[in-house]
Structures are given as C-alpha cells and as structure tokens.
CSV table of C-alpha atoms and ligand atoms in Angstrom, one decimal:
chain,number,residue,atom,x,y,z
A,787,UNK,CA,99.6,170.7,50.5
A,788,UNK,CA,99.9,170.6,54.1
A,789,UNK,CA,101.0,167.7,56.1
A,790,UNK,CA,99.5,167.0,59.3
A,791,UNK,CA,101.4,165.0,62.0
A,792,UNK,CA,99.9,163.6,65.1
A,793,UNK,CA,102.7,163.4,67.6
A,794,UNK,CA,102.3,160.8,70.2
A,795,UNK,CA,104.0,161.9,74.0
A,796,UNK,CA,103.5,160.9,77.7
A,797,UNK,CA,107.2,160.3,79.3
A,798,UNK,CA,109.5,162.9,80.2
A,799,UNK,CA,112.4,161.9,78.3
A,800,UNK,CA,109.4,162.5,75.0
A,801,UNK,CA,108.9,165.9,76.3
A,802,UNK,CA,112.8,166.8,75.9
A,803,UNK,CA,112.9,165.0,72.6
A,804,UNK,CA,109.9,166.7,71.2
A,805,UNK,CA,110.6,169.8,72.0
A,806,UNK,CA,113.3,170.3,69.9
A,807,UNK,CA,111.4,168.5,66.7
A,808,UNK,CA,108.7,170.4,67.7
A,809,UNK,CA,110.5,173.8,67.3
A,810,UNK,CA,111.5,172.5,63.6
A,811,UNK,CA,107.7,172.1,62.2
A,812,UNK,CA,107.2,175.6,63.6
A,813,UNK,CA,109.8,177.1,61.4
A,814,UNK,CA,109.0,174.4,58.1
A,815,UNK,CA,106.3,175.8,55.9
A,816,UNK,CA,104.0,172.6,54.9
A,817,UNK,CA,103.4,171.0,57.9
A,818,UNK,CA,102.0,171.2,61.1
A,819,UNK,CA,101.8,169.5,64.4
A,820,UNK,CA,98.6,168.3,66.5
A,821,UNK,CA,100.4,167.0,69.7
A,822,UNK,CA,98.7,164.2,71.9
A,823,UNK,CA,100.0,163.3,75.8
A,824,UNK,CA,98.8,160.2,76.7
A,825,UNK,CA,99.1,161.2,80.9
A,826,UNK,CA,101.6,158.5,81.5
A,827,UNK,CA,104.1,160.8,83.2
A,828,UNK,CA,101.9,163.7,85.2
A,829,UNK,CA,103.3,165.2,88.3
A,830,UNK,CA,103.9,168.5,87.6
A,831,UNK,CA,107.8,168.1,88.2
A,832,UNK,CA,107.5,164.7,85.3
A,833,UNK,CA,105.9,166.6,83.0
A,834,UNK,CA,104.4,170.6,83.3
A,835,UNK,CA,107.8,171.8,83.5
A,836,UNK,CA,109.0,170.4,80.3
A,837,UNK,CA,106.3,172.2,78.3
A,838,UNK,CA,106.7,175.4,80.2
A,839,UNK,CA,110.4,175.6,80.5
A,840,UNK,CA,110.9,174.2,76.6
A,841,UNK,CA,108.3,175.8,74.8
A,842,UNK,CA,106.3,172.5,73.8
A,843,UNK,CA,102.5,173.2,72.2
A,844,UNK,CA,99.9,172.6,74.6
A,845,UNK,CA,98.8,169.2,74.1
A,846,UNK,CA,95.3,169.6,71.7
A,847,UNK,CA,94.8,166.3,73.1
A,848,UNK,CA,95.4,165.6,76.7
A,849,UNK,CA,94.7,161.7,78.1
A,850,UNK,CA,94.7,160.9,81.9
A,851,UNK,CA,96.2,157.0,81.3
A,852,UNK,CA,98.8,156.3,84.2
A,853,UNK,CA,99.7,153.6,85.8
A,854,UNK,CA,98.2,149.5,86.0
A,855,UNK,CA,100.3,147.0,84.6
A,856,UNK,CA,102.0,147.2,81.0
A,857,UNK,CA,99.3,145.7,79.3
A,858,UNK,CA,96.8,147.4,80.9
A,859,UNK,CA,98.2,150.7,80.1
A,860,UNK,CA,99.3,150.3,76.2
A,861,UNK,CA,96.0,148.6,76.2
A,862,UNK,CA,94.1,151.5,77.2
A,863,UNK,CA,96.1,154.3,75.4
A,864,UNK,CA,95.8,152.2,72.0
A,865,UNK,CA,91.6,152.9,72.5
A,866,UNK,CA,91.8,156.4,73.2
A,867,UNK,CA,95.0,156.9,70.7
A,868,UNK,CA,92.6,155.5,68.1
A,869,UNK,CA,89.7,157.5,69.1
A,870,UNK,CA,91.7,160.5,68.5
A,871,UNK,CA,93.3,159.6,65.3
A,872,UNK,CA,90.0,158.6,64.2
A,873,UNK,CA,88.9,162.5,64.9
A,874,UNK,CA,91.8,164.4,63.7
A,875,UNK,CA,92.7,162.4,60.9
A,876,UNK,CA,96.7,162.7,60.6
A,877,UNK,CA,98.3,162.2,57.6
A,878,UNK,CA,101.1,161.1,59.7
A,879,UNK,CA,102.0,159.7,63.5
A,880,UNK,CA,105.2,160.8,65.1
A,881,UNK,CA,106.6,158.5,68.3
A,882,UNK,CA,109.5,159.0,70.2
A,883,UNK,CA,111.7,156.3,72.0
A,884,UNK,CA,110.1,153.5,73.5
A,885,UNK,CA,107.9,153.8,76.1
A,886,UNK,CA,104.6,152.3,76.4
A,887,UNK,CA,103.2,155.8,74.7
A,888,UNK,CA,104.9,154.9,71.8
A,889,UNK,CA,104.0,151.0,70.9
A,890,UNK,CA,100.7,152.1,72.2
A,891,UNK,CA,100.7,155.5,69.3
A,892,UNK,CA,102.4,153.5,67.0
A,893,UNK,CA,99.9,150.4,67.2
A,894,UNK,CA,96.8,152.5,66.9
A,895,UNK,CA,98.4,154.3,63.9
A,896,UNK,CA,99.7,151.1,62.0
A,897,UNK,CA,96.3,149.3,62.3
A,898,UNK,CA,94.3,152.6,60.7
A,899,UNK,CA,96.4,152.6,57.7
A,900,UNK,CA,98.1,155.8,59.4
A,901,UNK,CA,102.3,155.8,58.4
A,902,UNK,CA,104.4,155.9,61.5
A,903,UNK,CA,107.7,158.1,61.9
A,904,UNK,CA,109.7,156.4,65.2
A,905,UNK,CA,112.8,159.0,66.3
A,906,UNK,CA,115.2,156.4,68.5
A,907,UNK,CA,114.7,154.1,66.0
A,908,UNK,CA,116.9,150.8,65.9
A,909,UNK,CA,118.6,151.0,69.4
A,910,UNK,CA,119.1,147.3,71.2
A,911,UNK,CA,120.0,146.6,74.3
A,912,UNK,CA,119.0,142.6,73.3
A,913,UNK,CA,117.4,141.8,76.4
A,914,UNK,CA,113.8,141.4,75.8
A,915,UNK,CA,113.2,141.4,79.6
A,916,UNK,CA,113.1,144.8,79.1
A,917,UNK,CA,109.6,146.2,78.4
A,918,UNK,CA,111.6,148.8,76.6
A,919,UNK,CA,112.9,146.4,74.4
A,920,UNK,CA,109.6,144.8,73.3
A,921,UNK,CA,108.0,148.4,72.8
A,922,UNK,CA,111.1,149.5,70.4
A,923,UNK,CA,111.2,146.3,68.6
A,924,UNK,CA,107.6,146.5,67.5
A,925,UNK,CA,107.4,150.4,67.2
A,926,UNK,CA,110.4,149.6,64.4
A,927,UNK,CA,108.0,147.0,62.7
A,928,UNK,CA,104.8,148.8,62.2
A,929,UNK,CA,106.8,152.1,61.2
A,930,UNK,CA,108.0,153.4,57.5
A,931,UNK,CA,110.2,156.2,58.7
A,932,UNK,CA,112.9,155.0,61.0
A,933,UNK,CA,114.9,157.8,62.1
A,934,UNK,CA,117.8,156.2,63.7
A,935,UNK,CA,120.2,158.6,66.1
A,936,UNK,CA,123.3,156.2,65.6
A,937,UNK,CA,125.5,154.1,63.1
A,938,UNK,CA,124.6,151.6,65.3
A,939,UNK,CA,121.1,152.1,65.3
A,940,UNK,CA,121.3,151.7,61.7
A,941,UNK,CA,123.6,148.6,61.3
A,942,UNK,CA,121.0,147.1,64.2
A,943,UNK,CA,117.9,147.3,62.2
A,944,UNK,CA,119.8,146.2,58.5
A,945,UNK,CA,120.5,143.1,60.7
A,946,UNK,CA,117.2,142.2,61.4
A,947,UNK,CA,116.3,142.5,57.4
A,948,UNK,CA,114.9,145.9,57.7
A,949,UNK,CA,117.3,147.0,54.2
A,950,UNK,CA,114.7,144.9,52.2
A,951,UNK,CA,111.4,146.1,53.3
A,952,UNK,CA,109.9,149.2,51.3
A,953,UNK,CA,110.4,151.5,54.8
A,954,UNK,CA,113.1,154.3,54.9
A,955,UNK,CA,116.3,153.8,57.1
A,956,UNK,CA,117.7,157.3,58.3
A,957,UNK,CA,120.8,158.0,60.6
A,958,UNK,CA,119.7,161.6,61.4
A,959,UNK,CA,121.3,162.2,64.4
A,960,UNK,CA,120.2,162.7,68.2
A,961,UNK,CA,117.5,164.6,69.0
A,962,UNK,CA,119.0,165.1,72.5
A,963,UNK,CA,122.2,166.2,71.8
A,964,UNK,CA,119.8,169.2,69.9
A,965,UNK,CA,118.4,170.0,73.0
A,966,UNK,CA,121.7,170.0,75.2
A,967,UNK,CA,123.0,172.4,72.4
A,968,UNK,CA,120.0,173.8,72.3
A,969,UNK,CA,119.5,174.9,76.0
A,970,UNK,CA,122.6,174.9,78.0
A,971,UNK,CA,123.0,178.6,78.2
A,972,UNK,CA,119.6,178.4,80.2
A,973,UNK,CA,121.0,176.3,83.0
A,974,UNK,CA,119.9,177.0,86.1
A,975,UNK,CA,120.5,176.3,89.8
A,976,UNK,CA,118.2,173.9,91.5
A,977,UNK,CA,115.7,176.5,93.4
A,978,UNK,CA,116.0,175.8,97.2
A,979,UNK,CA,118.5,172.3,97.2
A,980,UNK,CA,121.6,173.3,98.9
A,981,UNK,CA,123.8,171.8,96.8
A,982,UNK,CA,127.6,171.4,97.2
A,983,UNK,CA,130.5,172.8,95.6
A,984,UNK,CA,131.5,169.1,93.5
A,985,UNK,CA,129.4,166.4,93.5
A,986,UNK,CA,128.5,163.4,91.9
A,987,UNK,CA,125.3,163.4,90.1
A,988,UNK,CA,123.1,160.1,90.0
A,989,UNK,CA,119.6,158.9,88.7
A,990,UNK,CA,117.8,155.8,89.2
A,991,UNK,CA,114.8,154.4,87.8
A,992,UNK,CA,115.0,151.8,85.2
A,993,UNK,CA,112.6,149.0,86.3
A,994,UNK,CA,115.3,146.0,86.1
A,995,UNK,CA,117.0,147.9,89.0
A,996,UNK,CA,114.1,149.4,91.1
A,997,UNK,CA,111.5,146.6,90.5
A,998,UNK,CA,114.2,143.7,91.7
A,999,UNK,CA,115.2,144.2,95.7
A,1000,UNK,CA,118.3,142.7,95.4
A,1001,UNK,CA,119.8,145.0,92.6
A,1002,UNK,CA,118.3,148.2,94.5
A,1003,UNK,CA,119.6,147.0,97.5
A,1004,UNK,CA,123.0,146.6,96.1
A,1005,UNK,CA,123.0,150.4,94.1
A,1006,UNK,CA,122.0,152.0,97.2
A,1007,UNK,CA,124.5,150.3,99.6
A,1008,UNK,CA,127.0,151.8,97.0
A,1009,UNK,CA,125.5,155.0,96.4
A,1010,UNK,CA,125.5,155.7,100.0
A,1011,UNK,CA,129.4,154.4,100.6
A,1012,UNK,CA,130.2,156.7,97.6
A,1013,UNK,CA,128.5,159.7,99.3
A,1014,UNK,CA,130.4,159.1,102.3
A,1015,UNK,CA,133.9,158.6,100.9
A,1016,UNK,CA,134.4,160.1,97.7
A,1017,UNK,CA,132.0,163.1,96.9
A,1018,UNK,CA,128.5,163.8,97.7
A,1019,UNK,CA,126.1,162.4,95.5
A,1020,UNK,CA,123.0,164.3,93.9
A,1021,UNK,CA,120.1,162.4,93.1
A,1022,UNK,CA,117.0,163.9,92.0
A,1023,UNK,CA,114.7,160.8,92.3
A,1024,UNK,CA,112.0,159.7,90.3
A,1025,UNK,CA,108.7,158.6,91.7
A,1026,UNK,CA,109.0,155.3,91.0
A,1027,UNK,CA,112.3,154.6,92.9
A,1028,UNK,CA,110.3,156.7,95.9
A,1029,UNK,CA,108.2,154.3,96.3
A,1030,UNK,CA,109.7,151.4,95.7
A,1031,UNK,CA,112.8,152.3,98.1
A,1032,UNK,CA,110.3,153.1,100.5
A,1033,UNK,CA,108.2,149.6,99.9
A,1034,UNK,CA,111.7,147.9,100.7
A,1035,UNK,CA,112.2,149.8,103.6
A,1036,UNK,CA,115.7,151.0,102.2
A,1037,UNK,CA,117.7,153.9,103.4
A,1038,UNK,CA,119.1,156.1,100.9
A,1039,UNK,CA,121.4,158.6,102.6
A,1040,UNK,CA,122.6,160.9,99.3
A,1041,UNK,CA,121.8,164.3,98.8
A,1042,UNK,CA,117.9,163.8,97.5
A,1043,UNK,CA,116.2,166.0,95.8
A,1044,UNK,CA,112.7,166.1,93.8
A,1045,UNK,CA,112.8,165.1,90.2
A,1046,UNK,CA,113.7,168.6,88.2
A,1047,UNK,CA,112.8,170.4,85.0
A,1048,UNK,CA,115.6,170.1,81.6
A,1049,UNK,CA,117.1,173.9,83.1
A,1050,UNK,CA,117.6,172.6,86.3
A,1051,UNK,CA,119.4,169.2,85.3
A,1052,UNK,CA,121.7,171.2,82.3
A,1053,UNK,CA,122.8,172.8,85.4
A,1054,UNK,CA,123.6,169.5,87.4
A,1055,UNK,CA,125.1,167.8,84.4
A,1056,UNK,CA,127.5,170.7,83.5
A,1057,UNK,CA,129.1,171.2,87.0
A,1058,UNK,CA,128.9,167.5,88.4
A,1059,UNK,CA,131.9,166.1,88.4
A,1060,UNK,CA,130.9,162.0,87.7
A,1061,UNK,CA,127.6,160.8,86.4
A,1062,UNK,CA,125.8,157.7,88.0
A,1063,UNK,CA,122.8,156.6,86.1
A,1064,UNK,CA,120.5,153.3,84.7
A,1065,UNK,CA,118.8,156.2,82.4
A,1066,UNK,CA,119.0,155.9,78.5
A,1067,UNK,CA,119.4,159.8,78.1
A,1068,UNK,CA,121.4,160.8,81.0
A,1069,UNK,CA,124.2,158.7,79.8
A,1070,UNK,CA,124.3,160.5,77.1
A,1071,UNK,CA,123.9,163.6,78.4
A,1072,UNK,CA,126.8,163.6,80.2
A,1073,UNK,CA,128.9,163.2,77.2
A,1074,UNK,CA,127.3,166.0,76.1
A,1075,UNK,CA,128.6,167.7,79.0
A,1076,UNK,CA,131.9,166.5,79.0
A,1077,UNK,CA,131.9,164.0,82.0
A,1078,UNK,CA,132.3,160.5,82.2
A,1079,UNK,CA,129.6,158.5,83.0
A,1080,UNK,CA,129.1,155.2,85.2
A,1081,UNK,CA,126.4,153.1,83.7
A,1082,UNK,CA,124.1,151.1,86.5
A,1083,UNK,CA,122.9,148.4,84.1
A,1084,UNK,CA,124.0,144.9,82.3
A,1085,UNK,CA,123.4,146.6,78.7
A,1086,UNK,CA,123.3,149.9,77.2
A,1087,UNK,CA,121.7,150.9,73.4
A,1088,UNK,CA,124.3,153.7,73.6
A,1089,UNK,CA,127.1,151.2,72.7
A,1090,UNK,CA,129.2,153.4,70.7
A,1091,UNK,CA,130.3,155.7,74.3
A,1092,UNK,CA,130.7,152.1,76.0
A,1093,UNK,CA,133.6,151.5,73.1
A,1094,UNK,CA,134.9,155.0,72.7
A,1095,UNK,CA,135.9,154.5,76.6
A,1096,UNK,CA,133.6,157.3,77.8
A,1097,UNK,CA,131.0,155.0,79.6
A,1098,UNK,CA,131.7,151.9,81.6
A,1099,UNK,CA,129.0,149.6,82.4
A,1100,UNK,CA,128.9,148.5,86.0
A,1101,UNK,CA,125.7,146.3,86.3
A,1102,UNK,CA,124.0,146.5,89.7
A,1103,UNK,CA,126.9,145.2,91.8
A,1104,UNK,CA,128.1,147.3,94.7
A,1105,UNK,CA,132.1,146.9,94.4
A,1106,UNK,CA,131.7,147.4,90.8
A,1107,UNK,CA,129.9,150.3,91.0
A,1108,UNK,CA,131.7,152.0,93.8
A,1109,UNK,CA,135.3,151.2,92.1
A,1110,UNK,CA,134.5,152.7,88.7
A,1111,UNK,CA,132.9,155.8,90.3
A,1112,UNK,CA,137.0,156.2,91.9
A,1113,UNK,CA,138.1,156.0,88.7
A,1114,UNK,CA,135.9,158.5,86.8
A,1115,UNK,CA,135.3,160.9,89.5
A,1116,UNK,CA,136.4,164.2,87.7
A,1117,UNK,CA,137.5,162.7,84.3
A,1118,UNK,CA,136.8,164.6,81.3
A,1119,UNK,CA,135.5,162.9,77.7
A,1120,UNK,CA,135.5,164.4,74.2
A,1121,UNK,CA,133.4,164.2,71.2
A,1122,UNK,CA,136.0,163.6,68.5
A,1123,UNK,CA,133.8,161.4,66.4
A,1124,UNK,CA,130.9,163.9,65.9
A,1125,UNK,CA,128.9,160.7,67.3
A,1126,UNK,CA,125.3,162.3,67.5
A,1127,UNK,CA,125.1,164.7,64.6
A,1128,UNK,CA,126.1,167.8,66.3
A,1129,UNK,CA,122.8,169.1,66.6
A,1130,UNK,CA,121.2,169.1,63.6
A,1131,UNK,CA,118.6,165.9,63.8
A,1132,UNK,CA,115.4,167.9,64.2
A,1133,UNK,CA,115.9,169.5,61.4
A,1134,UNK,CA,116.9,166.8,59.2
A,1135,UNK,CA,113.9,164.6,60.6
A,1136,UNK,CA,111.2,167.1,60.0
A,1137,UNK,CA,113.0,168.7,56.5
A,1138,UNK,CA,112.6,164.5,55.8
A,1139,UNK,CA,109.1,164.4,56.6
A,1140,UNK,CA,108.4,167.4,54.6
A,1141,UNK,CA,110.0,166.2,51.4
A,1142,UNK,CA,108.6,163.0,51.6
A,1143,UNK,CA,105.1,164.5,52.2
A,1144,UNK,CA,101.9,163.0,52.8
B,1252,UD1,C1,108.7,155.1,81.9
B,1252,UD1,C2,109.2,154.2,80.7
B,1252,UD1,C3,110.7,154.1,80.7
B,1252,UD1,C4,111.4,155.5,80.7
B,1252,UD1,C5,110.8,156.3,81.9
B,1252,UD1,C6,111.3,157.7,81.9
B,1252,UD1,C7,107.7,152.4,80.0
B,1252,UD1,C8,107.5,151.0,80.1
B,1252,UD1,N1,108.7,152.9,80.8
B,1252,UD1,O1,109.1,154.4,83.0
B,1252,UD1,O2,111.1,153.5,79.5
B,1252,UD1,O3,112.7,155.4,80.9
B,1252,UD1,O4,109.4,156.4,81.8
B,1252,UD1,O5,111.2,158.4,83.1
B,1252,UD1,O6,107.0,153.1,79.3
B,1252,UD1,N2,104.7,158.1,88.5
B,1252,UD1,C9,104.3,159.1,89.3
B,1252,UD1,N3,104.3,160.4,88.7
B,1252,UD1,C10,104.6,160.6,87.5
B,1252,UD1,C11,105.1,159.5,86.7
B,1252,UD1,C12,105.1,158.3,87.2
B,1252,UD1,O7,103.9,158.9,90.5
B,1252,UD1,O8,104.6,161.8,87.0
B,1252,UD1,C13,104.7,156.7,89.0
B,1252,UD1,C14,103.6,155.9,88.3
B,1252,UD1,O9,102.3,156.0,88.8
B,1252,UD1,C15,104.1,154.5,88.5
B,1252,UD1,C16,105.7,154.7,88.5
B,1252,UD1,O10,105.9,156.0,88.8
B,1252,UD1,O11,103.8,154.0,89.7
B,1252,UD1,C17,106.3,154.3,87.2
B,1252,UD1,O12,105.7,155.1,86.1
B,1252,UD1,P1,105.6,154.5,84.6
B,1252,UD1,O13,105.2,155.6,83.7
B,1252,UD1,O14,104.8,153.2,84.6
B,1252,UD1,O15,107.0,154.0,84.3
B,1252,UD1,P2,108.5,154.7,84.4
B,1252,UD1,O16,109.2,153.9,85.4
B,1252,UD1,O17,108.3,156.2,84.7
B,1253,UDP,N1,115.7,164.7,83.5
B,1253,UDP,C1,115.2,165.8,84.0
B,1253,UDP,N2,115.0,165.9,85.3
B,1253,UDP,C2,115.4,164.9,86.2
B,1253,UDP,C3,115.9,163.7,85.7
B,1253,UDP,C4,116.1,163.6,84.3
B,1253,UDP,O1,114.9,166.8,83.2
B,1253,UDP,O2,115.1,165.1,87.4
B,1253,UDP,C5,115.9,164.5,82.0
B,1253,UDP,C6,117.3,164.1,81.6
B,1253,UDP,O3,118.2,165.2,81.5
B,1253,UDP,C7,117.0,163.5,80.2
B,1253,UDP,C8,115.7,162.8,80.5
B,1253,UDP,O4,115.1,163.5,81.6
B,1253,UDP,O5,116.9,164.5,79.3
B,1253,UDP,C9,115.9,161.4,80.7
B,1253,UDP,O6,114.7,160.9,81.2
B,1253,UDP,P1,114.7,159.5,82.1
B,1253,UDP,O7,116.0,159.3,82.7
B,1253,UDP,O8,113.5,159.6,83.0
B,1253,UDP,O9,114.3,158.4,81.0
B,1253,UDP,P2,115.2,157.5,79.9
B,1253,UDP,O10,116.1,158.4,79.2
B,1253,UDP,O11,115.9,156.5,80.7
B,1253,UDP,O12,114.1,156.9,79.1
C-alpha cells in the first residue's frame, strides 16, 4: 500500500534538510510526499532559491503565515496545518528541526490522531529561553518516530524517559551533512559580491543575540575589529539582523551581502578560511567543510564538535570572540569519528518510514 506523508516546511534551514529526504521518497517505491510551506520564511533569497536550486517539489500546499509574535504565528499555522491535514488525509506528518513550523505541524498532526516523524530529534541546548528549545521539546513528545542525527541526540531523549514509551528512537545520521555531500560540486560564486581572496565567513541571527542590544552590540563591535585586523569578514545577513541592527542604530562595517541560496554558501563555506556563526547548521557546516568554527552563543546542541575541539563557544562577549577568531583563523578540522553518518540519513529515514508503513 502506499504511504502518504505530509511534510511540514517554512524556514530555510527546512528547505536544505528536506531536500535531501525529499530526493529519497522520490527514488522509494511505496510512498509519496505532499509537501506543505507554512510562509514563515518568504523572501525570495529565504526561500525560492532553495526549491529552485535543490530540486524541492512545489509545495501542493502553500500558506502566507509570517511574522506576529510566537504564539501568534504557531497559533495560526496549527489552524490552517489542520485544515489541510483534514483535506489530504496523511497517513503520516514529517517535521524538520525546530522552528515554529514544526511544533505548529507537529501539534495539528498529534491532536488528529495523525503519527509524527521529527528529523533533529533529541538535540538540547537546555536553555528553555530559547523558543527553539520549547518547540523541539514538545515536537519530541507528541512524535512516534524520532530520528535523532547524533549519539547525543539519542542519549538526550533516553534521559528524559523516552526508552520507555512505545515511540521509536533512531540515530540515523544528519540530514545536512547529505546535502553538503550531496551538493558541493555545485558551489558557486556569489553573483555580483566582490569578494576577497581569504576571508572570514560569519552569520548572525539567532534571536538571543539579535533581539538583546547589548549582546548585538558586543558581536558587532567584534565583528567589525576582526574585519579590520585580521581578515575580512563575509556576512550574508538575514533579515532579521537588518532590521534589528538598523532599529539600534548600529554600524556594521563587514563585507555585507544579501542572504544567499545553498550553491552560493557551499561556495563561501569551502574557501573561507574561519567560520563565525550563532546558526545551528552553519556550525556544522563548516566541519563539513573542514574549517573550524567560532560559535557566537552560550550553548550549542552540536556538543559532540564543542568536545572533539573543532568548535569553541564564545558567547556574545567581544574579547572572547575576537581572541578565538586569532586562534582559528585558517585552522583545519577532520572527521575521524564519522560523527554525522556520512551521508546516508535520508535514506535510512525514509527506508525507516517505508518498513514501518502506515
Ligand atoms: C526562524 C526560526 C529559527 C531558525 C531561523 C532560520 C523560530 C522561532 N525561529 O528564525 O529557529 O534558526 O528561522 O533562519 O521558528 N523575515 C523576512 N523575510 C523572510 C524571513 C523572515 O523579512 O524571508 C523577517 C520576519 O518577518 C521577521 C524576522 O525576519 O520579522 C524573523 O523571522 P522569523 O521567521 O520570525 O524568525 P527567524 O529569526 O527567521
Ligand atoms: N544558508 C544559506 N544562505 C545564507 C545563510 C545560510 O543557504 O545566506 C544555509 C546554511 O548553509 C544552512 C542553513 O541555511 O544550511 C542554516 O540556516 P540558518 O542559519 O538560517 O538556521 P539554523 O540552522 O540556525 O536554524
């Protein structure tokens, strides 16, 4: 019989991760996909690219939810999430990571009977002043397949009980690290940023950073000191740093560019020479990559590169930051430890879904 799975998007780092997956029930006989984008990320540099450059389904079901507070979002995506589970009748939902798209696709599933698969399940960073933290936590309790990219993620979620609940407990692997694989031989250049021969390349938007003046204030000050004395630093920036930098009237003097598509920052991550980030993916990107990477926050749910010595974690503190971007700059990591699965977590995730049917 043929299983139907409702997969649940709207963030870019969900576009990446679903792309690969995505790819895998195209070539698995017995299921098939009806993809749903809830609108929460919509510029076409946030989210257009992704499904042109990566080869992502048109969503059959495109929302227009964006912006409000948290609880006005989830609350309005769980209404129209229902409405179209209601109509298409999965046999299964599919969510991703742990944006408000996903408590908000895994909510509407759970209370409609409807089993939830959750890819990034059981990653912590135990500070439930995230809103991150809150939507994974509950995404892991309403779900029955919790495909878990880390040992870690695992030994997280046996902690809080989960080994004696009727629910499966996978470690499957990364679906990012399938995508790096996956598409670095179609890096390419950032189209009209003139870019520098080395250079540092940075992102910024977690909301503990950009949404608290003092901490932006402080990672800016830094950024801009590193640009000046130790390489130039790239930053393709997302739209919610824009404004807020320009709501706090800060100057950020790096090399700016508009946020790019998954082609563009393969590219960036394989020739910089440091990465500065507060991004869950990015940090692991760049271990992909081969670069070491200077983390921007207090906690990271990528512990495992923290203790392998290929991350640091810097918090928001401007010394901190602009001393462990010295002692990086132009270091190179390895994966010895075949951390991530090497590449094979789509296919392990769907080929799971498949044999455990509808
Ligand atoms: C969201 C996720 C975060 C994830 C990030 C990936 C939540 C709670 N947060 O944060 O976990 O790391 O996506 O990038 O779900 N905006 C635009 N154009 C866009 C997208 C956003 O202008 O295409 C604006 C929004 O209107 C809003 C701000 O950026 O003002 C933040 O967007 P939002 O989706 O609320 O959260 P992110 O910070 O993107
Ligand atoms: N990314 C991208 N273009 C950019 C910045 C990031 O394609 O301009 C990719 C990045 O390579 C990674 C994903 O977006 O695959 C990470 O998304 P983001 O940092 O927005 O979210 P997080 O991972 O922190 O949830």
């Amino acid at each position: 019989m043929q299983q139907r799975i409702l997969t649940v998007i709207g963030a870019r780092p969900q576009f990446i991760k679903a792309s690969v997956v995505s790819r895998a029930i195209q070539k698995t006989e017995g299921i098939e996909e009806i993809m749903l984008h809830t609108g929460q990320h919509f510029d076409a540099n946030m989210s257009d690219i992704f499904f042109n450059q990566l080869g992502i389904p048109k969503p059959d079901v495109q929302l227009d939810i964006n912006g409000g507070s948290h609880g006005e979002m989830t609350g309005r995506m769980l209404a129209e999430i229902e409405q179209a589970l209601l109509e298409h009748k999965p046999d299964r939902v599919l969510v991703y990571g742990d944006t408000n798209s996903t408590l908000a696709g895994a909510l509407a599933a759970a209370k409609l009977h409807i089993p939830v698969a959750h890819v990034e399940a059981g990653l912590r960073s135990f500070n439930m002043q995230m809103p991150e933290e809150i939507n994974r936590i509950l995404t892991d309790q309403v779900s029955d397949m919790l495909f878990c990219p880390t040992a870690t993620a695992v030994d997280n979620l046996h902690k809080e009980g989960f080994k004696a609940k009727p629910v499966q407990v996978l470690q499957v692997g990364d679906v990012m690290q399938d995508a790096a694989l996956l598409f670095a031989e179609r890096a390419a250049a950032p189209v009209g940023a003139e870019l520098p021969e080395q250079f540092i390349l940075a992102t910024l938007h977690r909301a503990e950073n950009t949404d608290d003046p003092k901490r932006l204030s402080s990672i800016v000050t830094a950024l801009n000191h590193i640009h000046k004395t130790l390489a130039p630093v790239v930053l393709p920036l997302h739209p919610r740093t824009r404004k807020l930098i320009a709501q706090h009237g800060l100057d950020l003097n790096v090399n700016l560019i508009d946020p790019v598509g998954y082609f563009e920052m393969v590219w960036l991550l394989d020739r910089a020479q440091l990465v500065l980030t507060d991004s869950g993916g990015v940090q692991k990107e760049a271990f992909f990559f081969r670069k070491a990477c200077v983390i921007m926050r207090d906690q990271t749910e990528w512990r495992e590169l923290i203790d392998i010595g290929a991350n640091e974690l810097v918090g928001a503190d401007k010394t901190r930051i602009v001393e462990a971007a010295a002692r990086h700059f132009g270091r190179k990591v390895v994966d010895s430890e075949q951390l991530y699965g090497g590449g094979q977590a789509s296919q392990r995730i769907v080929s799971k879904l498949v044999s455990t049917g509808a």
